[in-house]
Amino acid sequence: MESGIKSKPRRNVIFIVLISLVLAFVIYYSVMCLLSPGRKLEDLRNAYSTKSSEKNDADKQISRNPDYLKLLKEKAFLQSRIAMAGTDSSYLALNMTDSTANIEICGVVVHKSKMVDLKISKILTETNENAILSLLSAPFTISGSYATIMKEPVIFQMAPKDTSEYKPDVMPDTTLAEPVNYILETKQGIRIYVYQQEQMKPKDRMNQFKFDLNDRLRDTWNSLKRVVEFKVPEYHLFIKIKLPRADAKIIYRALPKNGQIALFN
Amino acid sequence: MDNEKIIDEGTQSQTEENAGSKLAVNNANIPPQTVTPGEYDQKRKPFLRFLRFILLFVVSILFLSGMILYIIYGVPAIRESTPRQHKESVISKDLKKDQNYTKLIGPLSKDVQRLTVKFDAYTSGQSYIVINTTDNKFYLYKNKQLVREGSCSTGSYKKLQTASGKTWTFKTPRGKFLIQGKRTHPAWHRPDWSFIEEGVPIPPKDSPLRWEAGVLGDYAMDLGDSYMIHGTIYKRFLGMPVTHGCVRLNDEDLEVVFNTLNVGSKVYIF
């Protein structure tokens, strides 16, 4: 009887301690995650900052003047596209100011698409930051991707042994409208999220939710691993765009596996 | 005072005993199934304990779910909404009169103009064709103007494999190509895969069995590596990915494209 009375408060204490521990970890995790963008900016400054030519106040004012910055960005965007035009493969030119996502080959715009929605990492909008300008002035190279569609929809077929096994080609089913959502990861650490604009069926919405959740889980898992090791989690700069389904599919299929992307922000 | 309490408690216990005996007397008349208040409390205890356990369990689950949702959705949202120190843009009218500013801005805007001209020069004023393999569409340009567009058929992405393990993937190559040659009334020199695909024995390279007339339409334009832009007898497949890598057009489009493009004209496939 006595031990029963004693075990109740002990159970309560254990419960409170457990909740406190979970809360403490969540607070610790949150703080570490909130530190990550600052750390990223610091890393970018170390990697991309060029020697500042700001000698006096007038120089400082010029380097933060919007007209001057716009020209600098325009020059960088053109330089990137000209550099990519030297190759024979297709590349993506993302212009955030006029919301266009164009596929180009050797400097020729072969496909134009209009972004419907656009969300960009806060750090990337700080274009009066020297490091960000330098980062955006060179094309990004795709290092990997996650997608709901195949890059090359290869259909496997075994060769017939003789004419009796031969089956003539059947008309492909082009009515299949699989949802198009993908993430392009670049070597520079920028992630480009492309979502289809159309939400034709509840299935599309569900698919997009699942795709987004998978990405978040992957990201959270990586962050948790780093936080457990007392390291600040990695922060990924991102660009999230919504495109019409057909355009999103064309862009994904047109870009080579290690294709390049130019950005004008 | 304490004695009084003790006496009181003693009398209370006595009265309780009396009440108990009275109850016992009464119990004699009550059927044996009836539960006493003490027993009733004892019976309710496990139920209450179970209820408390369920409540605790639900609260714990809600708490943990809340924390997980906060970590997955809340933390990234807060991370993006926290303000950061950044350099403010400077908008000054006097700055435009500054000598240093004009010295910097002048060459910079000239650079932008020069690069714009250089970039625009990539788009040829001559005729070229753009082929979209995802949608199976073509766009014909002349003097930088779109003069014709329509459906075409491109590579099926079929991967054919023989029993010996040899494979062919029927896809249209992407990138920039040049028209390397133009032919009228072309005949098709059938490659090995076309026989393998039908389960027919492969004839020697110089066999007349390899030549087939009439299947490529009236015109063909070579892109190199045996890839061509040509006509088709399978017109119902236009707009679909069904070819072995070549680009098929219908008769009318093919004629216009053939007459517009020259040897050396650019073909952009994406």
Coordinates of C-alpha atoms in Angstrom, one line a residue:
Chain A
M1 CA 0.0 0.0 0.0
E2 CA 2.8 2.4 1.0
S3 CA 4.9 1.7 -2.1
G4 CA 1.8 2.4 -4.3
I5 CA 1.4 5.8 -2.7
K6 CA 5.1 6.5 -3.3
S7 CA 5.1 5.3 -6.9
K8 CA 2.5 7.9 -8.0
P9 CA 4.5 11.1 -7.4
R10 CA 7.6 9.3 -8.8
R11 CA 5.6 8.5 -12.0
N12 CA 4.6 12.2 -12.2
V13 CA 8.1 13.4 -11.7
I14 CA 9.3 11.0 -14.5
F15 CA 6.6 12.3 -16.8
I16 CA 7.4 16.0 -16.0
V17 CA 11.2 15.3 -16.5
L18 CA 10.5 13.6 -19.9
I19 CA 8.4 16.5 -21.1
S20 CA 11.0 19.0 -19.9
L21 CA 13.7 17.1 -21.7
V22 CA 11.7 17.0 -25.0
L23 CA 11.0 20.7 -24.6
A24 CA 14.6 21.5 -23.9
F25 CA 15.7 19.6 -26.9
V26 CA 13.2 21.3 -29.1
I27 CA 14.3 24.7 -27.9
Y28 CA 18.0 23.8 -28.4
Y29 CA 17.1 22.5 -31.9
S30 CA 15.2 25.7 -32.7
V31 CA 18.1 27.9 -31.6
M32 CA 20.6 25.9 -33.6
C33 CA 18.4 26.1 -36.7
L34 CA 17.9 29.8 -36.3
L35 CA 21.6 30.2 -36.2
S36 CA 22.1 28.4 -39.5
P37 CA 21.2 31.2 -42.0
G38 CA 23.7 33.6 -40.3
R39 CA 26.3 30.9 -40.4
K40 CA 25.5 30.3 -44.1
L41 CA 25.9 34.0 -44.9
E42 CA 29.2 34.0 -43.0
D43 CA 30.4 31.0 -45.1
L44 CA 29.2 32.8 -48.3
R45 CA 31.1 35.9 -47.3
N46 CA 34.2 33.8 -46.8
A47 CA 33.8 32.0 -50.1
Y48 CA 32.6 34.7 -52.4
S49 CA 33.4 38.1 -51.0
T50 CA 35.7 40.1 -53.1
K51 CA 38.0 42.8 -51.8
S52 CA 35.8 45.8 -51.3
S53 CA 36.8 48.8 -53.3
E54 CA 34.9 51.1 -50.9
K55 CA 37.5 53.7 -50.0
N56 CA 35.2 56.4 -48.7
D57 CA 31.6 57.2 -48.0
A58 CA 30.9 58.1 -51.6
D59 CA 32.1 54.6 -52.7
K60 CA 29.9 53.0 -50.0
Q61 CA 26.9 54.9 -51.3
I62 CA 27.6 53.9 -54.9
S63 CA 28.0 50.2 -54.0
R64 CA 24.6 50.3 -52.3
N65 CA 22.8 52.3 -55.0
P66 CA 19.9 50.3 -56.6
D67 CA 20.7 51.5 -60.1
Y68 CA 24.3 50.5 -59.8
L69 CA 23.3 47.1 -58.3
K70 CA 20.8 46.5 -61.0
L71 CA 23.4 47.1 -63.7
L72 CA 25.9 44.8 -61.9
K73 CA 23.3 42.0 -61.7
E74 CA 22.3 42.4 -65.3
K75 CA 25.9 42.2 -66.4
A76 CA 26.4 39.1 -64.3
F77 CA 23.3 37.5 -65.7
L78 CA 24.4 38.2 -69.3
Q79 CA 27.9 37.0 -68.6
S80 CA 26.5 33.7 -67.2
R81 CA 24.2 33.2 -70.2
I82 CA 27.1 33.9 -72.6
A83 CA 29.3 31.5 -70.8
M84 CA 26.6 28.8 -70.9
A85 CA 25.9 29.5 -74.6
G86 CA 29.4 28.2 -75.4
T87 CA 28.2 24.7 -74.7
D88 CA 25.9 22.6 -76.9
S89 CA 23.5 21.5 -74.2
S90 CA 20.4 23.3 -72.9
Y91 CA 20.4 25.4 -69.8
L92 CA 17.9 27.3 -67.7
A93 CA 17.8 31.1 -67.3
L94 CA 15.7 32.1 -64.3
N95 CA 14.8 35.8 -64.3
M96 CA 13.1 36.7 -61.0
T97 CA 12.4 40.3 -62.0
D98 CA 10.2 39.4 -64.9
S99 CA 9.2 36.0 -63.5
T100 CA 10.4 34.0 -66.6
A101 CA 12.0 30.6 -66.7
N102 CA 13.5 30.1 -70.2
I103 CA 15.3 27.1 -71.7
E104 CA 18.2 28.2 -73.9
I105 CA 20.5 26.4 -76.3
C106 CA 23.6 28.2 -77.5
G107 CA 22.2 31.6 -76.6
V108 CA 18.8 30.9 -78.4
V109 CA 15.7 30.9 -76.3
V110 CA 14.0 27.7 -77.3
H111 CA 11.2 27.6 -74.7
K112 CA 9.7 30.5 -72.6
S113 CA 7.6 30.0 -69.5
K114 CA 6.1 32.3 -67.0
M115 CA 6.4 31.7 -63.3
V116 CA 3.0 31.7 -61.5
D117 CA 4.4 31.9 -58.0
L118 CA 7.8 32.7 -56.6
K119 CA 9.3 32.3 -53.2
I120 CA 13.0 33.0 -52.6
S121 CA 15.4 32.5 -49.7
K122 CA 15.8 35.7 -47.6
I123 CA 19.5 35.7 -47.9
L124 CA 19.3 35.6 -51.7
T125 CA 17.3 38.8 -51.7
E126 CA 20.1 40.7 -50.0
T127 CA 21.8 41.5 -53.3
N128 CA 23.5 44.5 -52.0
E129 CA 25.6 42.0 -50.1
N130 CA 28.9 41.6 -52.0
A131 CA 29.1 37.9 -51.5
I132 CA 25.5 37.2 -52.8
L133 CA 26.3 39.3 -55.9
S134 CA 29.4 37.2 -56.5
L135 CA 27.5 34.0 -55.9
L136 CA 24.8 34.9 -58.4
S137 CA 27.3 36.2 -61.0
A138 CA 28.3 32.6 -62.2
P139 CA 26.0 29.9 -63.5
F140 CA 25.0 27.1 -61.0
T141 CA 25.6 23.5 -61.9
I142 CA 23.0 20.9 -61.0
S143 CA 24.4 18.2 -58.8
G144 CA 21.3 16.1 -58.2
S145 CA 17.5 16.1 -58.2
Y146 CA 14.4 14.7 -56.6
A147 CA 11.4 14.4 -58.9
T148 CA 7.9 12.9 -59.2
I149 CA 8.6 12.2 -62.9
M150 CA 11.4 10.3 -64.7
K151 CA 14.1 12.3 -66.5
E152 CA 14.0 9.8 -69.3
P153 CA 10.9 7.7 -69.5
V154 CA 12.6 4.6 -70.8
I155 CA 10.4 1.6 -71.6
F156 CA 12.2 -1.8 -71.6
Q157 CA 11.5 -4.2 -74.4
M158 CA 13.0 -7.6 -75.1
A159 CA 13.7 -8.4 -78.8
P160 CA 11.5 -11.0 -80.3
K161 CA 13.1 -14.4 -81.1
D162 CA 11.2 -14.6 -84.4
T163 CA 8.4 -13.0 -86.4
S164 CA 5.8 -14.9 -84.4
E165 CA 6.8 -13.0 -81.2
Y166 CA 6.8 -9.6 -83.0
K167 CA 4.2 -7.2 -81.8
P168 CA 3.8 -3.9 -83.7
D169 CA 4.1 -0.6 -81.8
V170 CA 1.0 0.4 -79.9
M171 CA -0.1 4.0 -79.6
P172 CA 1.4 5.4 -76.3
D173 CA -1.1 6.6 -73.7
T174 CA -0.6 10.4 -73.7
T175 CA -3.6 11.0 -71.5
L176 CA -1.5 10.0 -68.4
A177 CA -1.0 13.2 -66.5
E178 CA 1.4 12.4 -63.7
P179 CA 2.1 15.2 -61.2
V180 CA 5.2 17.2 -61.9
N181 CA 7.2 18.4 -58.8
Y182 CA 10.9 18.4 -58.5
I183 CA 13.9 19.8 -56.7
L184 CA 17.1 20.7 -58.4
E185 CA 20.1 20.7 -56.1
T186 CA 23.1 22.8 -57.2
K187 CA 26.8 22.5 -56.4
Q188 CA 26.6 26.0 -55.0
G189 CA 24.2 24.9 -52.4
I190 CA 21.1 26.5 -53.8
R191 CA 18.0 24.4 -54.2
I192 CA 15.5 25.1 -56.9
Y193 CA 12.0 23.8 -56.1
V194 CA 9.6 23.5 -59.0
Y195 CA 6.0 22.7 -58.4
Q196 CA 3.2 22.4 -60.9
Q197 CA 0.7 25.2 -60.8
E198 CA -2.4 23.1 -61.6
Q199 CA -4.2 21.3 -58.8
M200 CA -6.5 19.4 -61.1
K201 CA -7.4 16.6 -58.8
P202 CA -7.2 16.0 -55.0
K203 CA -4.6 13.5 -55.9
D204 CA -2.3 16.2 -57.3
R205 CA -2.6 18.2 -54.0
M206 CA -1.9 15.0 -52.0
N207 CA 1.1 14.2 -54.2
Q208 CA 2.5 17.7 -53.8
F209 CA 2.0 17.5 -50.0
K210 CA 3.8 14.1 -49.9
F211 CA 6.6 15.4 -52.0
D212 CA 7.0 18.4 -49.8
L213 CA 6.8 16.4 -46.6
N214 CA 9.4 14.0 -47.9
D215 CA 11.8 16.9 -48.5
R216 CA 11.1 18.4 -45.1
L217 CA 11.7 15.1 -43.4
R218 CA 14.9 14.6 -45.3
D219 CA 16.0 18.1 -44.3
T220 CA 14.9 17.7 -40.6
W221 CA 16.7 14.4 -40.3
N222 CA 19.9 15.9 -41.6
S223 CA 19.5 18.8 -39.2
L224 CA 18.8 16.5 -36.3
K225 CA 21.9 14.5 -37.0
R226 CA 24.0 17.7 -37.0
V227 CA 22.3 19.1 -33.9
V228 CA 23.0 15.9 -32.0
E229 CA 26.7 16.4 -32.8
F230 CA 26.5 19.9 -31.4
K231 CA 26.9 21.4 -34.9
V232 CA 24.8 24.1 -36.5
P233 CA 22.5 22.5 -39.2
E234 CA 23.2 23.2 -42.8
Y235 CA 21.0 25.9 -44.3
H236 CA 20.1 25.6 -48.0
L237 CA 19.3 28.7 -50.0
F238 CA 16.2 28.1 -52.0
I239 CA 14.1 29.3 -54.9
K240 CA 10.6 27.9 -55.0
I241 CA 8.6 28.4 -58.2
K242 CA 5.3 27.4 -59.5
L243 CA 5.0 26.7 -63.2
P244 CA 2.3 25.4 -65.5
R245 CA 2.6 21.6 -65.5
A246 CA 3.6 21.3 -69.1
D247 CA 6.4 23.9 -68.7
A248 CA 7.7 22.3 -65.6
K249 CA 7.9 19.0 -67.3
I250 CA 9.6 20.4 -70.4
I251 CA 12.2 22.2 -68.3
Y252 CA 13.0 19.1 -66.2
R253 CA 13.3 16.8 -69.2
A254 CA 15.3 19.4 -71.3
L255 CA 18.0 20.0 -68.6
P256 CA 20.9 17.6 -68.7
K257 CA 21.7 15.8 -65.4
N258 CA 24.5 18.2 -64.7
G259 CA 22.9 21.1 -66.5
Q260 CA 23.5 24.8 -65.7
I261 CA 21.2 27.5 -64.4
A262 CA 21.7 31.3 -64.5
L263 CA 19.8 33.5 -62.1
F264 CA 18.8 37.1 -62.3
N265 CA 17.4 38.3 -59.0
Chain B
M1 CA -8.9 19.5 24.1
D2 CA -7.1 16.5 22.7
N3 CA -9.0 14.2 25.0
E4 CA -12.2 15.7 23.8
K5 CA -11.2 14.9 20.2
I6 CA -10.2 11.4 21.2
I7 CA -13.6 11.0 22.9
D8 CA -15.3 12.4 19.9
E9 CA -13.5 10.2 17.5
G10 CA -14.2 7.2 19.8
T11 CA -17.9 8.0 19.8
Q12 CA -17.8 8.6 16.0
S13 CA -16.2 5.2 15.5
Q14 CA -18.8 3.7 17.8
T15 CA -21.6 5.3 15.8
E16 CA -20.0 4.1 12.7
E17 CA -19.9 0.6 14.2
N18 CA -23.6 1.0 15.1
A19 CA -24.4 2.1 11.6
G20 CA -22.4 -0.8 10.3
S21 CA -24.3 -3.2 12.4
K22 CA -27.5 -1.6 11.3
L23 CA -26.4 -2.0 7.7
A24 CA -25.5 -5.6 8.4
V25 CA -29.0 -6.1 9.7
N26 CA -30.4 -4.4 6.6
N27 CA -28.0 -6.4 4.4
A28 CA -29.7 -9.6 5.6
N29 CA -32.8 -8.5 3.6
I30 CA -30.8 -7.3 0.6
P31 CA -29.9 -9.8 -2.2
P32 CA -26.2 -10.9 -2.1
Q33 CA -25.3 -9.2 -5.5
T34 CA -25.7 -5.7 -4.1
V35 CA -22.4 -3.8 -3.8
T36 CA -21.4 -1.8 -0.8
P37 CA -20.0 1.8 -1.3
G38 CA -16.5 0.6 -0.4
E39 CA -16.7 -2.2 -2.9
Y40 CA -18.2 0.2 -5.5
D41 CA -15.2 2.6 -5.1
Q42 CA -12.8 -0.4 -5.4
K43 CA -14.6 -1.5 -8.6
R44 CA -14.4 2.0 -10.1
K45 CA -10.7 2.5 -9.3
P46 CA -9.4 0.5 -12.3
F47 CA -11.8 2.2 -14.6
L48 CA -10.6 5.7 -13.4
R49 CA -7.0 4.6 -13.7
F50 CA -7.6 3.4 -17.2
L51 CA -9.4 6.7 -18.1
R52 CA -6.4 8.6 -16.6
F53 CA -4.0 6.5 -18.6
I54 CA -5.9 7.1 -21.8
L55 CA -6.0 10.8 -21.1
L56 CA -2.3 10.9 -20.4
F57 CA -1.6 8.9 -23.5
V58 CA -3.7 11.2 -25.7
V59 CA -2.0 14.3 -24.2
S60 CA 1.4 12.8 -24.7
I61 CA 0.6 11.9 -28.3
L62 CA -0.7 15.4 -29.0
F63 CA 2.3 16.9 -27.3
L64 CA 4.7 14.8 -29.3
S65 CA 2.9 15.4 -32.6
G66 CA 2.8 19.1 -31.9
M67 CA 6.6 19.1 -31.3
I68 CA 7.2 17.0 -34.5
L69 CA 5.0 19.4 -36.6
Y70 CA 6.8 22.4 -35.0
I71 CA 10.2 20.9 -35.9
I72 CA 9.1 20.0 -39.5
Y73 CA 7.1 23.1 -40.4
G74 CA 7.5 25.6 -37.6
V75 CA 11.3 25.9 -37.3
P76 CA 11.8 26.4 -41.1
A77 CA 9.1 29.0 -41.2
I78 CA 10.5 30.9 -38.2
R79 CA 14.0 30.6 -39.7
E80 CA 12.8 32.3 -42.8
S81 CA 10.8 35.0 -41.1
T82 CA 13.5 36.2 -38.6
P83 CA 14.9 39.6 -39.7
R84 CA 18.6 39.8 -40.4
Q85 CA 21.0 42.6 -40.3
H86 CA 21.7 43.7 -43.9
K87 CA 23.1 46.7 -45.7
E88 CA 20.5 49.2 -46.5
S89 CA 20.2 50.4 -50.1
V90 CA 21.2 54.0 -50.7
I91 CA 19.0 56.1 -52.8
S92 CA 20.5 59.6 -53.2
K93 CA 19.8 62.2 -55.9
D94 CA 23.1 63.9 -55.2
L95 CA 24.9 60.7 -55.8
K96 CA 24.1 60.8 -59.5
K97 CA 26.0 64.0 -59.8
D98 CA 29.0 62.5 -58.1
Q99 CA 32.0 62.1 -60.4
N100 CA 32.9 58.7 -59.0
Y101 CA 29.4 57.5 -59.6
T102 CA 29.4 58.6 -63.3
K103 CA 32.8 57.1 -63.7
L104 CA 31.6 53.7 -62.5
I105 CA 28.1 53.7 -64.0
G106 CA 29.2 54.8 -67.5
P107 CA 31.5 51.9 -68.3
L108 CA 29.2 49.5 -66.5
S109 CA 26.1 50.4 -68.6
K110 CA 28.4 50.2 -71.8
D111 CA 29.4 46.7 -70.7
V112 CA 25.7 45.7 -70.3
Q113 CA 24.9 47.1 -73.7
R114 CA 27.9 45.3 -75.3
L115 CA 26.9 42.0 -73.6
T116 CA 23.3 42.4 -74.7
V117 CA 24.4 42.8 -78.3
K118 CA 26.7 39.8 -78.0
F119 CA 23.9 37.7 -76.6
D120 CA 21.3 38.7 -79.1
A121 CA 23.8 37.8 -81.9
Y122 CA 23.5 34.1 -80.9
T123 CA 19.9 34.1 -82.3
S124 CA 20.5 33.7 -86.0
G125 CA 18.6 35.9 -88.5
Q126 CA 18.7 32.9 -90.8
S127 CA 16.2 30.1 -90.7
Y128 CA 16.3 27.5 -87.9
I129 CA 14.1 24.9 -86.3
V130 CA 13.3 24.2 -82.7
I131 CA 12.1 20.7 -81.7
N132 CA 10.4 20.1 -78.4
T133 CA 10.8 16.3 -77.6
T134 CA 8.6 16.4 -74.5
D135 CA 5.5 17.8 -76.2
N136 CA 6.5 16.5 -79.7
K137 CA 6.1 20.0 -81.3
F138 CA 8.3 21.9 -83.8
Y139 CA 8.8 25.6 -84.3
L140 CA 10.2 27.0 -87.6
Y141 CA 11.9 30.4 -87.5
K142 CA 12.9 32.7 -90.3
N143 CA 14.4 36.2 -89.7
K144 CA 13.9 35.7 -86.0
Q145 CA 10.1 35.3 -86.6
L146 CA 8.1 32.1 -86.0
V147 CA 6.8 31.1 -89.4
R148 CA 5.3 27.7 -88.7
E149 CA 4.6 25.4 -85.8
G150 CA 3.1 22.0 -85.6
S151 CA 3.2 18.4 -84.3
C152 CA 6.1 16.0 -84.9
S153 CA 7.1 12.6 -83.5
T154 CA 10.4 12.0 -81.7
G155 CA 12.2 9.2 -79.9
S156 CA 10.1 6.7 -78.0
Y157 CA 12.6 6.0 -75.2
K158 CA 12.2 2.4 -75.8
K159 CA 15.1 0.3 -74.8
L160 CA 15.5 -2.8 -77.0
Q161 CA 17.5 -5.7 -75.7
T162 CA 18.6 -8.8 -77.4
A163 CA 19.1 -12.2 -75.8
S164 CA 22.9 -11.7 -76.1
G165 CA 22.6 -8.4 -74.1
K166 CA 23.0 -5.9 -76.8
T167 CA 20.9 -2.8 -76.3
W168 CA 19.6 0.2 -78.2
T169 CA 17.7 3.2 -76.7
F170 CA 15.5 5.0 -79.1
K171 CA 15.8 8.6 -78.1
T172 CA 16.2 11.8 -80.0
P173 CA 19.5 13.5 -79.2
R174 CA 19.3 17.0 -77.6
G175 CA 21.3 20.1 -78.2
K176 CA 22.4 22.1 -81.2
F177 CA 22.7 20.4 -84.6
L178 CA 23.3 21.5 -88.2
I179 CA 21.5 20.3 -91.3
Q180 CA 24.3 18.2 -93.0
G181 CA 22.4 17.2 -96.1
K182 CA 19.1 17.4 -97.9
R183 CA 17.5 14.6 -99.9
T184 CA 14.3 14.2 -102.0
H185 CA 12.5 10.9 -102.3
P186 CA 14.9 9.3 -99.7
A187 CA 15.2 5.6 -99.3
W188 CA 15.8 4.1 -95.8
H189 CA 18.9 2.0 -95.3
R190 CA 17.6 -0.2 -92.5
P191 CA 20.0 -0.6 -89.5
D192 CA 20.4 -3.9 -87.6
W193 CA 17.9 -2.9 -84.8
S194 CA 15.1 -2.6 -87.3
F195 CA 15.4 -6.3 -88.2
I196 CA 16.0 -7.4 -84.5
E197 CA 12.9 -5.4 -83.5
E198 CA 10.8 -7.5 -85.9
G199 CA 12.4 -10.8 -85.1
V200 CA 13.8 -11.1 -88.7
P201 CA 17.3 -12.4 -89.5
I202 CA 19.8 -9.5 -90.1
P203 CA 21.0 -9.3 -93.8
P204 CA 24.6 -8.4 -94.7
K205 CA 25.4 -4.6 -94.7
D206 CA 25.4 -4.4 -98.5
S207 CA 22.3 -6.4 -99.0
P208 CA 19.5 -4.9 -101.1
L209 CA 17.1 -6.1 -98.4
R210 CA 18.4 -3.3 -96.3
W211 CA 16.9 -0.6 -98.6
E212 CA 13.3 0.5 -98.2
A213 CA 11.7 3.2 -100.3
G214 CA 8.7 5.4 -99.5
V215 CA 8.7 5.1 -95.7
L216 CA 10.6 8.4 -95.1
G217 CA 8.2 10.6 -97.1
D218 CA 9.2 13.0 -99.9
Y219 CA 12.1 14.7 -98.1
A220 CA 14.8 14.0 -95.6
M221 CA 17.3 16.3 -93.8
D222 CA 20.4 14.6 -92.2
L223 CA 21.4 15.7 -88.7
G224 CA 24.4 13.4 -88.5
D225 CA 24.9 10.0 -86.7
S226 CA 22.0 8.6 -88.9
Y227 CA 19.5 10.9 -87.3
M228 CA 17.1 12.7 -89.7
I229 CA 14.1 15.0 -90.1
H230 CA 11.8 13.1 -92.5
G231 CA 8.2 12.3 -93.3
T232 CA 6.2 9.3 -92.2
I233 CA 3.5 6.9 -93.2
Y234 CA 2.3 6.6 -89.6
K235 CA 0.6 10.0 -89.5
R236 CA -1.8 9.0 -86.7
F237 CA 1.3 8.8 -84.4
L238 CA 2.3 12.5 -85.0
G239 CA 2.5 14.4 -81.7
M240 CA 3.6 11.2 -79.9
P241 CA 7.0 9.8 -78.9
V242 CA 7.2 6.8 -81.2
T243 CA 10.3 7.1 -83.4
H244 CA 13.7 5.4 -83.2
G245 CA 15.4 8.8 -82.7
C246 CA 14.5 10.6 -85.9
V247 CA 12.1 13.5 -86.1
R248 CA 9.0 12.8 -88.2
L249 CA 6.8 15.5 -89.7
N250 CA 3.6 15.4 -91.8
D251 CA 3.9 15.9 -95.5
E252 CA 2.9 19.6 -95.6
D253 CA 5.1 20.6 -92.7
L254 CA 8.0 18.6 -94.1
E255 CA 7.8 20.4 -97.4
V256 CA 7.8 23.9 -95.7
V257 CA 10.6 22.9 -93.4
F258 CA 12.6 21.4 -96.3
N259 CA 12.2 24.5 -98.4
T260 CA 13.0 26.9 -95.5
L261 CA 16.1 25.2 -94.1
N262 CA 19.4 25.0 -95.9
V263 CA 22.4 22.8 -95.5
G264 CA 24.1 24.4 -92.4
S265 CA 20.9 25.6 -90.9
K266 CA 20.6 25.2 -87.1
V267 CA 18.4 22.6 -85.4
Y268 CA 17.8 23.0 -81.7
I269 CA 16.4 20.0 -80.0
F270 CA 15.4 20.0 -76.3

